[in-house]
Each structure stands twice: as C-alpha cells, then as structure tokens.
DNA sequence: TCTTGACCTTCCCCTGACTGGAACCTCCAT
DNA sequence: ATGGAGGTTCCAGTCAGGGGAAGGTCAAGA
C-alpha cells in the first residue's frame, strides 16, 4: 500500500503518518521509486496508534504502549499502571475545567447581556482575588 | 516598580510579563537604564490578564476582554457572548475528556494488573473500532 | 508520444503560550 | 573593586502535527 491507502484505511492524515515515521513509531519499507510501502502490520500499528491517541495518550505513552504490545513477556501491571496514571491526569484536567466552568457560568448568569456597559464578568476579572473576600 | 516587583505582586513569572509586552498586551514605560518601569495600572492589567487566563481564556480572548474593559461604552452583551462561547468550548472539552475517562477506566478495571502478559487494554487498542460490535 | 492530473517526496515554517538558557548590562552593598 | 542580585535581548525548545512550496513518479487519455 502507498501512504494514501493507509491514510484512508487508518483514518490518519498522510502528514501524521509521515510524522510517525519521522519520530520512529513506524518503519515502513520503501519501494524502488522512493515511495513508502506499507505492509498490513504497519497499518495495524497505525490503527493502534490512532486509538491510543484518541484515548488521549501522549506520543511517548504510545511508544511505550507499542513496545509493551510487542513484548510477549510483558506484565499487564505495567500497562495498567501507565493507563492508570493517564486516567489520573484526565481526572485532574476534568476537575480543572469543571472549576473554570463553575466560576465562569456563575458570572455569565449574572451578566445582563444587554447594551449597557455594566458587566459582572469584567468586574470580577478586574477585582483582586476573592479567596478571602469578607 | 521593576519587573520582579510586578511578578511578585501579580503572581505571574517575569518571563510571562515580558511575553505579554512582546505581544502588545501591556506597554510599560522604560527607565533611563533600559529597565521596564511598571505603573499601578500595568499591575492592574497584569492581574486582569492572570485571572482571565486562569479561567481558560485564550490570549486573543484576553486582548478582546481588555479592550472591552477599557471601552466605557461597551455593551455587556459582547462580554457575555465571548464568555458564553468560551464556556461552550470548556463544556465540549469536559465531554471529550469524560468520554476518554469512561472508556479507559472500564479497560483499566478489566486489567488484572499482574505479571502475566494478558491485557484487555492492549487487546482493545489493537482491535478494529468497536462502534458496531455485537 | 505527449500531456495532464493525481499521487508521492523532502523541506521548512507555523501554531499557543510560554519556558530555559546564554550572553551581557546595571545597581547596590560591602 | 568586587560580588551577587537583579535587569536586558535573543535564540531555541516544547507538543503533535498542519500548510504549502518545489519537484519526482505513475497511469490514463489524446
């Protein structure tokens, strides 16, 4: 297969596939004309990468996951630990975003949203931190 | 005030403050020795920026918010709209992360996490998309 | 045979919002 | 005079690619 075929079949842009080769995640062979030539196993790896990325794993995590996947004598504990750490990061991000959402939605609700200049959102932003407001 | 003072008082790193000047968010005067000289109004702006950034607004949003803040004849509707759009993006991100979290935590729960190689996480990643699994 | 258009190649710059570091300058206290 | 803590500019790197230029290759049609 050429890169366009694997792009279609993996759902990844050709640019991304070239990038993954660049950073050593895949190693497709080359045809005589210089074109990348992908085997089914390359496609399989790309699909694996696409799914890991869709779950939010970093590229470096993906590299580790691929290595574990190819290591027949891996311990599932290693995979689980990596996934658990990632899960914790996701949880932390969700918590951050929910805090932002909470604060901001309060402010938005308080804002009249008319053509007058008075605005609680700007008032809050311009105010000193309200950690200890009495 | 020199940059170190405003860094301390605003809670922003000096590097960030220089960056904000670079991209035109603030315009501190200069002393004769070439040092930046910050007025109280600069500090106020930096605090405003810090709070807006903490709520997840992009730099460009911050630029707009500052302009609105300084425009006495603004309409609060403009501020509210900007904030609402940002809120929607936050909600979308939370939803994405929660979807990842849901999938991944299921997989983690299914994984024994022992020293055997069998691992449902890797199995799922290596499998074709399960959109229509029966 | 020639040409057209789709596909492929490498290369370099761009993104956001900073951060790190090098090389150098200035101020103040000792 | 000197040492150290501040300040300055500029360059490069982060992450995961995306955009686009300049050019090589291939298959089909005139």
CSV table of C-alpha atoms (C1' of nucleotides) in Angstrom, one decimal:
chain,number,residue,atom,x,y,z
A,1,UNK,CA,0.0,0.0,0.0
A,2,UNK,CA,1.0,3.6,-0.6
A,3,UNK,CA,0.6,6.3,2.0
A,4,UNK,CA,-2.8,7.4,0.6
A,5,UNK,CA,-4.2,3.9,1.1
A,6,UNK,CA,-3.1,3.5,4.7
A,7,UNK,CA,-4.3,7.1,5.3
A,8,UNK,CA,-7.7,6.1,4.1
A,9,UNK,CA,-7.8,2.8,5.9
A,10,UNK,CA,-6.3,4.0,9.2
A,11,UNK,CA,-8.2,7.3,9.2
A,12,UNK,CA,-5.0,9.2,9.9
A,13,UNK,CA,-3.8,12.0,7.7
A,14,UNK,CA,-0.8,11.2,5.5
A,15,UNK,CA,1.0,14.1,7.2
A,16,UNK,CA,0.6,12.3,10.5
A,17,UNK,CA,1.8,9.0,9.2
A,18,UNK,CA,5.0,10.6,7.8
A,19,UNK,CA,5.4,12.3,11.2
A,20,UNK,CA,5.1,8.9,13.0
A,21,UNK,CA,7.8,7.5,10.7
A,22,UNK,CA,9.9,10.6,11.4
A,23,UNK,CA,9.8,10.0,15.2
A,24,UNK,CA,10.4,6.3,14.8
A,25,UNK,CA,6.9,4.9,15.7
A,26,UNK,CA,6.7,3.0,12.4
A,27,UNK,CA,9.2,1.9,9.9
A,28,UNK,CA,7.6,1.3,6.5
A,29,UNK,CA,9.7,-0.1,3.7
A,30,UNK,CA,10.4,1.9,0.6
A,31,UNK,CA,9.6,1.0,-3.0
A,32,UNK,CA,12.2,1.5,-5.7
A,33,UNK,CA,10.7,4.8,-6.6
A,34,UNK,CA,11.2,6.1,-3.1
A,35,UNK,CA,7.5,5.8,-2.1
A,36,UNK,CA,6.8,4.4,1.3
A,37,UNK,CA,5.5,0.8,1.1
A,38,UNK,CA,3.2,-0.2,3.9
A,39,UNK,CA,2.6,-3.8,5.0
A,40,UNK,CA,-0.6,-4.9,6.8
A,41,UNK,CA,1.4,-4.9,10.0
A,42,UNK,CA,2.2,-1.2,9.5
A,43,UNK,CA,-1.5,-0.5,9.0
A,44,UNK,CA,-2.2,-2.4,12.2
A,45,UNK,CA,0.3,-0.3,14.1
A,46,UNK,CA,-1.1,2.9,12.8
A,47,UNK,CA,-4.6,1.8,13.8
A,48,UNK,CA,-3.2,1.0,17.3
A,49,UNK,CA,-1.6,4.4,17.5
A,50,UNK,CA,-4.8,6.2,16.3
A,51,UNK,CA,-6.8,4.5,19.0
A,52,UNK,CA,-4.3,5.2,21.7
A,53,UNK,CA,-4.1,8.9,20.7
A,54,UNK,CA,-7.9,9.0,20.6
A,55,UNK,CA,-7.8,8.0,24.3
A,56,UNK,CA,-5.5,10.9,24.9
A,57,UNK,CA,-2.3,9.1,25.4
A,58,UNK,CA,0.8,11.2,24.6
A,59,UNK,CA,3.1,10.1,21.8
A,60,UNK,CA,5.6,8.9,24.3
A,61,UNK,CA,2.9,6.9,26.0
A,62,UNK,CA,2.1,5.4,22.7
A,63,UNK,CA,5.7,4.5,22.1
A,64,UNK,CA,5.7,2.6,25.5
A,65,UNK,CA,2.3,1.0,24.8
A,66,UNK,CA,3.5,-0.3,21.4
A,67,UNK,CA,6.7,-1.7,23.0
A,68,UNK,CA,4.6,-3.4,25.6
A,69,UNK,CA,2.2,-4.7,22.9
A,70,UNK,CA,5.1,-6.2,21.0
A,71,UNK,CA,6.7,-7.7,24.1
A,72,UNK,CA,5.2,-11.1,24.6
A,73,UNK,CA,6.5,-11.3,28.1
A,74,UNK,CA,5.1,-8.0,29.3
A,75,UNK,CA,3.4,-7.8,32.7
A,76,UNK,CA,-0.1,-6.4,32.4
A,77,UNK,CA,0.7,-4.5,35.5
A,78,UNK,CA,3.0,-2.2,33.5
A,79,UNK,CA,0.2,-1.5,31.0
A,80,UNK,CA,-2.3,-0.9,33.8
A,81,UNK,CA,0.0,1.5,35.6
A,82,UNK,CA,0.5,3.6,32.5
A,83,UNK,CA,-3.2,3.7,31.9
A,84,UNK,CA,-4.0,4.5,35.5
A,85,UNK,CA,-1.5,7.4,35.5
A,86,UNK,CA,-3.1,8.7,32.3
A,87,UNK,CA,-6.5,8.3,33.9
A,88,UNK,CA,-5.4,10.4,36.8
A,89,UNK,CA,-4.2,13.1,34.5
A,90,UNK,CA,-7.5,13.1,32.7
A,91,UNK,CA,-9.4,13.3,36.0
A,92,UNK,CA,-7.3,16.3,37.1
A,93,UNK,CA,-7.9,18.1,33.8
A,94,UNK,CA,-11.6,17.4,34.1
A,95,UNK,CA,-11.6,18.9,37.6
A,96,UNK,CA,-9.7,22.0,36.4
A,97,UNK,CA,-12.2,22.5,33.6
A,98,UNK,CA,-15.1,22.0,35.9
A,99,UNK,CA,-13.8,24.6,38.3
A,100,UNK,CA,-13.4,27.1,35.4
A,101,UNK,CA,-16.9,26.2,34.2
A,102,UNK,CA,-18.4,26.7,37.6
A,103,UNK,CA,-16.9,30.1,38.1
A,104,UNK,CA,-17.5,31.3,34.6
A,105,UNK,CA,-21.1,30.1,34.3
A,106,UNK,CA,-21.9,32.0,37.5
A,107,UNK,CA,-20.5,35.1,36.1
A,108,UNK,CA,-22.3,34.6,32.8
A,109,UNK,CA,-25.6,34.1,34.6
A,110,UNK,CA,-25.1,37.4,36.5
A,111,UNK,CA,-24.4,39.3,33.3
A,112,UNK,CA,-27.4,41.1,31.8
A,113,UNK,CA,-26.0,40.8,28.3
A,114,UNK,CA,-27.7,43.9,27.1
A,115,UNK,CA,-26.3,47.1,25.5
A,116,UNK,CA,-25.4,48.7,28.8
A,117,UNK,CA,-21.7,48.7,29.8
A,118,UNK,CA,-22.1,47.4,33.4
A,119,UNK,CA,-20.8,43.8,33.4
A,120,UNK,CA,-20.1,41.5,36.4
A,121,UNK,CA,-17.7,39.4,34.3
A,122,UNK,CA,-15.4,42.3,33.7
A,123,UNK,CA,-15.9,43.5,37.3
A,124,UNK,CA,-14.8,40.1,38.6
A,125,UNK,CA,-11.8,40.0,36.3
A,126,UNK,CA,-10.6,43.4,37.4
A,127,UNK,CA,-11.0,42.7,41.1
A,128,UNK,CA,-8.3,41.3,43.4
A,129,UNK,CA,-8.6,37.6,44.1
A,130,UNK,CA,-11.7,36.8,46.1
A,131,UNK,CA,-10.1,34.0,48.1
A,132,UNK,CA,-10.7,35.8,51.4
A,133,UNK,CA,-13.4,38.3,50.5
A,134,UNK,CA,-15.5,39.0,53.6
B,1,UNK,CA,8.2,49.0,40.0
B,2,UNK,CA,10.7,46.8,38.2
B,3,UNK,CA,9.6,43.5,36.7
B,4,UNK,CA,10.5,41.5,39.7
B,5,UNK,CA,8.1,43.5,41.9
B,6,UNK,CA,5.2,43.2,39.5
B,7,UNK,CA,6.0,39.5,39.1
B,8,UNK,CA,5.7,39.0,42.8
B,9,UNK,CA,2.6,41.2,43.1
B,10,UNK,CA,0.8,39.8,40.1
B,11,UNK,CA,1.8,36.2,40.6
B,12,UNK,CA,3.0,36.0,37.0
B,13,UNK,CA,6.5,34.9,36.1
B,14,UNK,CA,8.7,37.7,34.8
B,15,UNK,CA,9.1,35.7,31.5
B,16,UNK,CA,5.4,35.8,31.0
B,17,UNK,CA,5.2,39.6,31.7
B,18,UNK,CA,7.9,40.2,29.1
B,19,UNK,CA,6.0,38.0,26.7
B,20,UNK,CA,2.8,40.0,27.3
B,21,UNK,CA,4.7,43.1,26.4
B,22,UNK,CA,6.1,41.4,23.4
B,23,UNK,CA,2.6,40.6,22.0
B,24,UNK,CA,1.3,44.1,22.9
B,25,UNK,CA,-1.0,43.3,25.9
B,26,UNK,CA,0.8,45.8,28.1
B,27,UNK,CA,3.1,48.7,27.4
B,28,UNK,CA,5.2,49.5,30.4
B,29,UNK,CA,7.5,52.6,30.2
B,30,UNK,CA,11.2,52.3,30.4
B,31,UNK,CA,13.6,53.8,32.9
B,32,UNK,CA,16.7,55.5,31.7
B,33,UNK,CA,18.7,52.4,32.3
B,34,UNK,CA,16.5,50.4,30.0
B,35,UNK,CA,14.6,48.6,32.7
B,36,UNK,CA,10.9,48.3,32.4
B,37,UNK,CA,9.0,50.6,34.7
B,38,UNK,CA,5.6,49.5,35.7
B,39,UNK,CA,2.8,51.7,36.9
B,40,UNK,CA,0.0,50.6,39.1
B,41,UNK,CA,-2.2,50.5,36.1
B,42,UNK,CA,0.2,48.0,34.4
B,43,UNK,CA,0.0,45.8,37.5
B,44,UNK,CA,-3.8,46.0,37.4
B,45,UNK,CA,-3.8,44.9,33.8
B,46,UNK,CA,-1.5,42.0,34.5
B,47,UNK,CA,-3.7,40.9,37.4
B,48,UNK,CA,-6.7,41.1,35.0
B,49,UNK,CA,-4.8,39.0,32.5
B,50,UNK,CA,-3.8,36.5,35.1
B,51,UNK,CA,-7.4,36.0,36.1
B,52,UNK,CA,-8.7,35.8,32.6
B,53,UNK,CA,-6.0,33.2,31.7
B,54,UNK,CA,-6.8,31.2,34.9
B,55,UNK,CA,-10.4,31.0,33.6
B,56,UNK,CA,-9.0,29.5,30.4
B,57,UNK,CA,-9.5,32.4,28.1
B,58,UNK,CA,-7.0,32.4,25.2
B,59,UNK,CA,-4.6,35.3,24.8
B,60,UNK,CA,-6.7,36.6,22.0
B,61,UNK,CA,-9.8,36.5,24.1
B,62,UNK,CA,-7.8,38.3,26.8
B,63,UNK,CA,-6.9,41.0,24.3
B,64,UNK,CA,-10.6,41.4,23.4
B,65,UNK,CA,-11.7,41.4,27.1
B,66,UNK,CA,-9.1,44.1,27.9
B,67,UNK,CA,-10.3,46.2,25.1
B,68,UNK,CA,-13.9,45.8,26.3
B,69,UNK,CA,-12.8,46.5,29.8
B,70,UNK,CA,-11.3,49.8,28.7
B,71,UNK,CA,-14.2,50.7,26.5
B,72,UNK,CA,-16.5,52.7,28.7
B,73,UNK,CA,-19.3,52.4,26.1
B,74,UNK,CA,-19.1,48.6,25.7
B,75,UNK,CA,-22.2,46.5,25.7
B,76,UNK,CA,-22.2,43.8,28.3
B,77,UNK,CA,-23.8,41.6,25.6
B,78,UNK,CA,-20.4,41.5,23.9
B,79,UNK,CA,-18.6,40.3,27.0
B,80,UNK,CA,-21.3,37.8,27.8
B,81,UNK,CA,-21.2,36.4,24.3
B,82,UNK,CA,-17.4,35.9,24.4
B,83,UNK,CA,-17.7,34.3,27.8
B,84,UNK,CA,-20.6,32.0,26.7
B,85,UNK,CA,-18.6,30.8,23.7
B,86,UNK,CA,-15.7,30.1,25.9
B,87,UNK,CA,-18.0,28.2,28.3
B,88,UNK,CA,-19.2,26.1,25.4
B,89,UNK,CA,-15.7,25.2,24.5
B,90,UNK,CA,-15.0,24.2,28.1
B,91,UNK,CA,-18.1,22.1,28.1
B,92,UNK,CA,-17.1,20.3,24.9
B,93,UNK,CA,-13.6,19.6,26.3
B,94,UNK,CA,-15.1,18.2,29.5
B,95,UNK,CA,-17.3,16.0,27.5
B,96,UNK,CA,-14.4,14.7,25.4
B,97,UNK,CA,-12.4,14.0,28.5
B,98,UNK,CA,-15.2,12.3,30.2
B,99,UNK,CA,-15.7,10.0,27.2
B,100,UNK,CA,-12.0,9.1,27.3
B,101,UNK,CA,-12.2,8.6,31.0
B,102,UNK,CA,-15.2,6.3,30.7
B,103,UNK,CA,-13.6,4.1,28.1
B,104,UNK,CA,-10.3,4.0,29.7
B,105,UNK,CA,-11.5,3.3,33.2
B,106,UNK,CA,-13.5,0.4,32.0
B,107,UNK,CA,-10.4,-1.1,30.4
B,108,UNK,CA,-8.3,-0.4,33.5
B,109,UNK,CA,-10.8,-2.2,35.7
B,110,UNK,CA,-10.8,-5.2,33.4
B,111,UNK,CA,-7.0,-5.5,33.5
B,112,UNK,CA,-5.6,-7.8,36.1
B,113,UNK,CA,-2.5,-5.8,36.6
B,114,UNK,CA,-0.4,-8.8,37.5
B,115,UNK,CA,2.8,-10.2,35.9
B,116,UNK,CA,1.0,-12.1,33.2
B,117,UNK,CA,1.1,-10.7,29.7
B,118,UNK,CA,-2.7,-10.9,29.0
B,119,UNK,CA,-4.1,-7.4,29.0
B,120,UNK,CA,-7.5,-6.2,27.9
B,121,UNK,CA,-6.2,-2.6,27.4
B,122,UNK,CA,-3.7,-3.7,24.8
B,123,UNK,CA,-6.3,-6.1,23.3
B,124,UNK,CA,-8.7,-3.2,22.9
B,125,UNK,CA,-6.1,-0.9,21.4
B,126,UNK,CA,-5.1,-3.5,18.8
B,127,UNK,CA,-8.7,-4.3,17.9
B,128,UNK,CA,-10.6,-2.7,15.0
B,129,UNK,CA,-13.0,0.0,16.1
B,130,UNK,CA,-15.8,-1.4,18.2
B,131,UNK,CA,-18.5,1.0,17.0
B,132,UNK,CA,-20.7,-1.8,15.8
B,133,UNK,CA,-19.6,-4.7,17.9
B,134,UNK,CA,-22.5,-7.0,18.6
C,1,DT,C1',4.5,10.2,-27.8
C,2,DC,C1',3.0,13.8,-25.1
C,3,DT,C1',0.4,15.7,-21.6
C,4,DT,C1',-2.5,16.0,-17.8
C,5,DG,C1',-3.6,15.3,-13.2
C,6,DA,C1',-3.3,12.6,-9.1
C,7,DC,C1',-0.1,11.0,-6.1
C,8,DC,C1',4.3,10.9,-3.9
C,9,DT,C1',8.8,13.0,-1.9
C,10,DT,C1',11.5,16.3,1.1
C,11,DC,C1',11.9,20.7,3.3
C,12,DC,C1',10.9,24.5,6.0
C,13,DC,C1',7.9,27.4,8.6
C,14,DC,C1',3.7,28.0,11.7
C,15,DT,C1',0.7,27.1,15.6
C,16,DG,C1',-0.2,28.6,21.7
C,17,DA,C1',1.6,30.3,25.4
C,18,DC,C1',5.0,30.2,27.3
C,19,DT,C1',9.9,28.3,29.4
C,20,DG,C1',15.0,27.7,29.6
C,21,DG,C1',19.3,29.3,28.8
C,22,DA,C1',23.2,32.1,27.1
C,23,DA,C1',25.5,36.4,26.9
C,24,DC,C1',25.6,40.7,28.5
C,25,DC,C1',24.3,45.1,31.4
C,26,DT,C1',23.1,47.7,35.9
C,27,DC,C1',22.7,48.5,40.6
C,28,DC,C1',23.8,48.3,45.4
C,29,DA,C1',26.3,46.9,49.4
C,30,DT,C1',30.5,45.7,51.2
D,1,DA,C1',36.9,47.0,43.4
D,2,DT,C1',34.0,43.3,43.5
D,3,DG,C1',30.3,40.1,44.1
D,4,DG,C1',25.7,39.0,43.6
D,5,DA,C1',21.1,40.0,42.6
D,6,DG,C1',18.6,42.0,39.6
D,7,DG,C1',17.7,43.5,34.8
D,8,DT,C1',18.2,43.2,29.2
D,9,DT,C1',17.9,40.8,24.5
D,10,DC,C1',17.8,36.9,21.6
D,11,DC,C1',17.5,32.1,20.3
D,12,DA,C1',15.8,27.6,20.7
D,13,DG,C1',12.6,24.2,22.5
D,14,DT,C1',8.0,22.4,23.9
D,15,DC,C1',3.5,19.1,21.7
D,16,DA,C1',1.6,17.0,17.8
D,17,DG,C1',1.2,17.8,13.9
D,18,DG,C1',-0.7,21.4,9.6
D,19,DG,C1',0.2,24.3,5.4
D,20,DG,C1',2.4,24.9,1.5
D,21,DA,C1',6.3,25.1,-1.9
D,22,DA,C1',9.3,22.7,-5.2
D,23,DG,C1',9.9,18.8,-7.5
D,24,DG,C1',9.7,13.5,-8.8
D,25,DT,C1',6.5,9.4,-10.4
D,26,DC,C1',2.8,7.0,-12.4
D,27,DA,C1',-1.3,5.7,-15.2
D,28,DA,C1',-4.7,7.2,-18.5
D,29,DG,C1',-6.2,9.6,-22.4
D,30,DA,C1',-5.5,12.3,-27.0
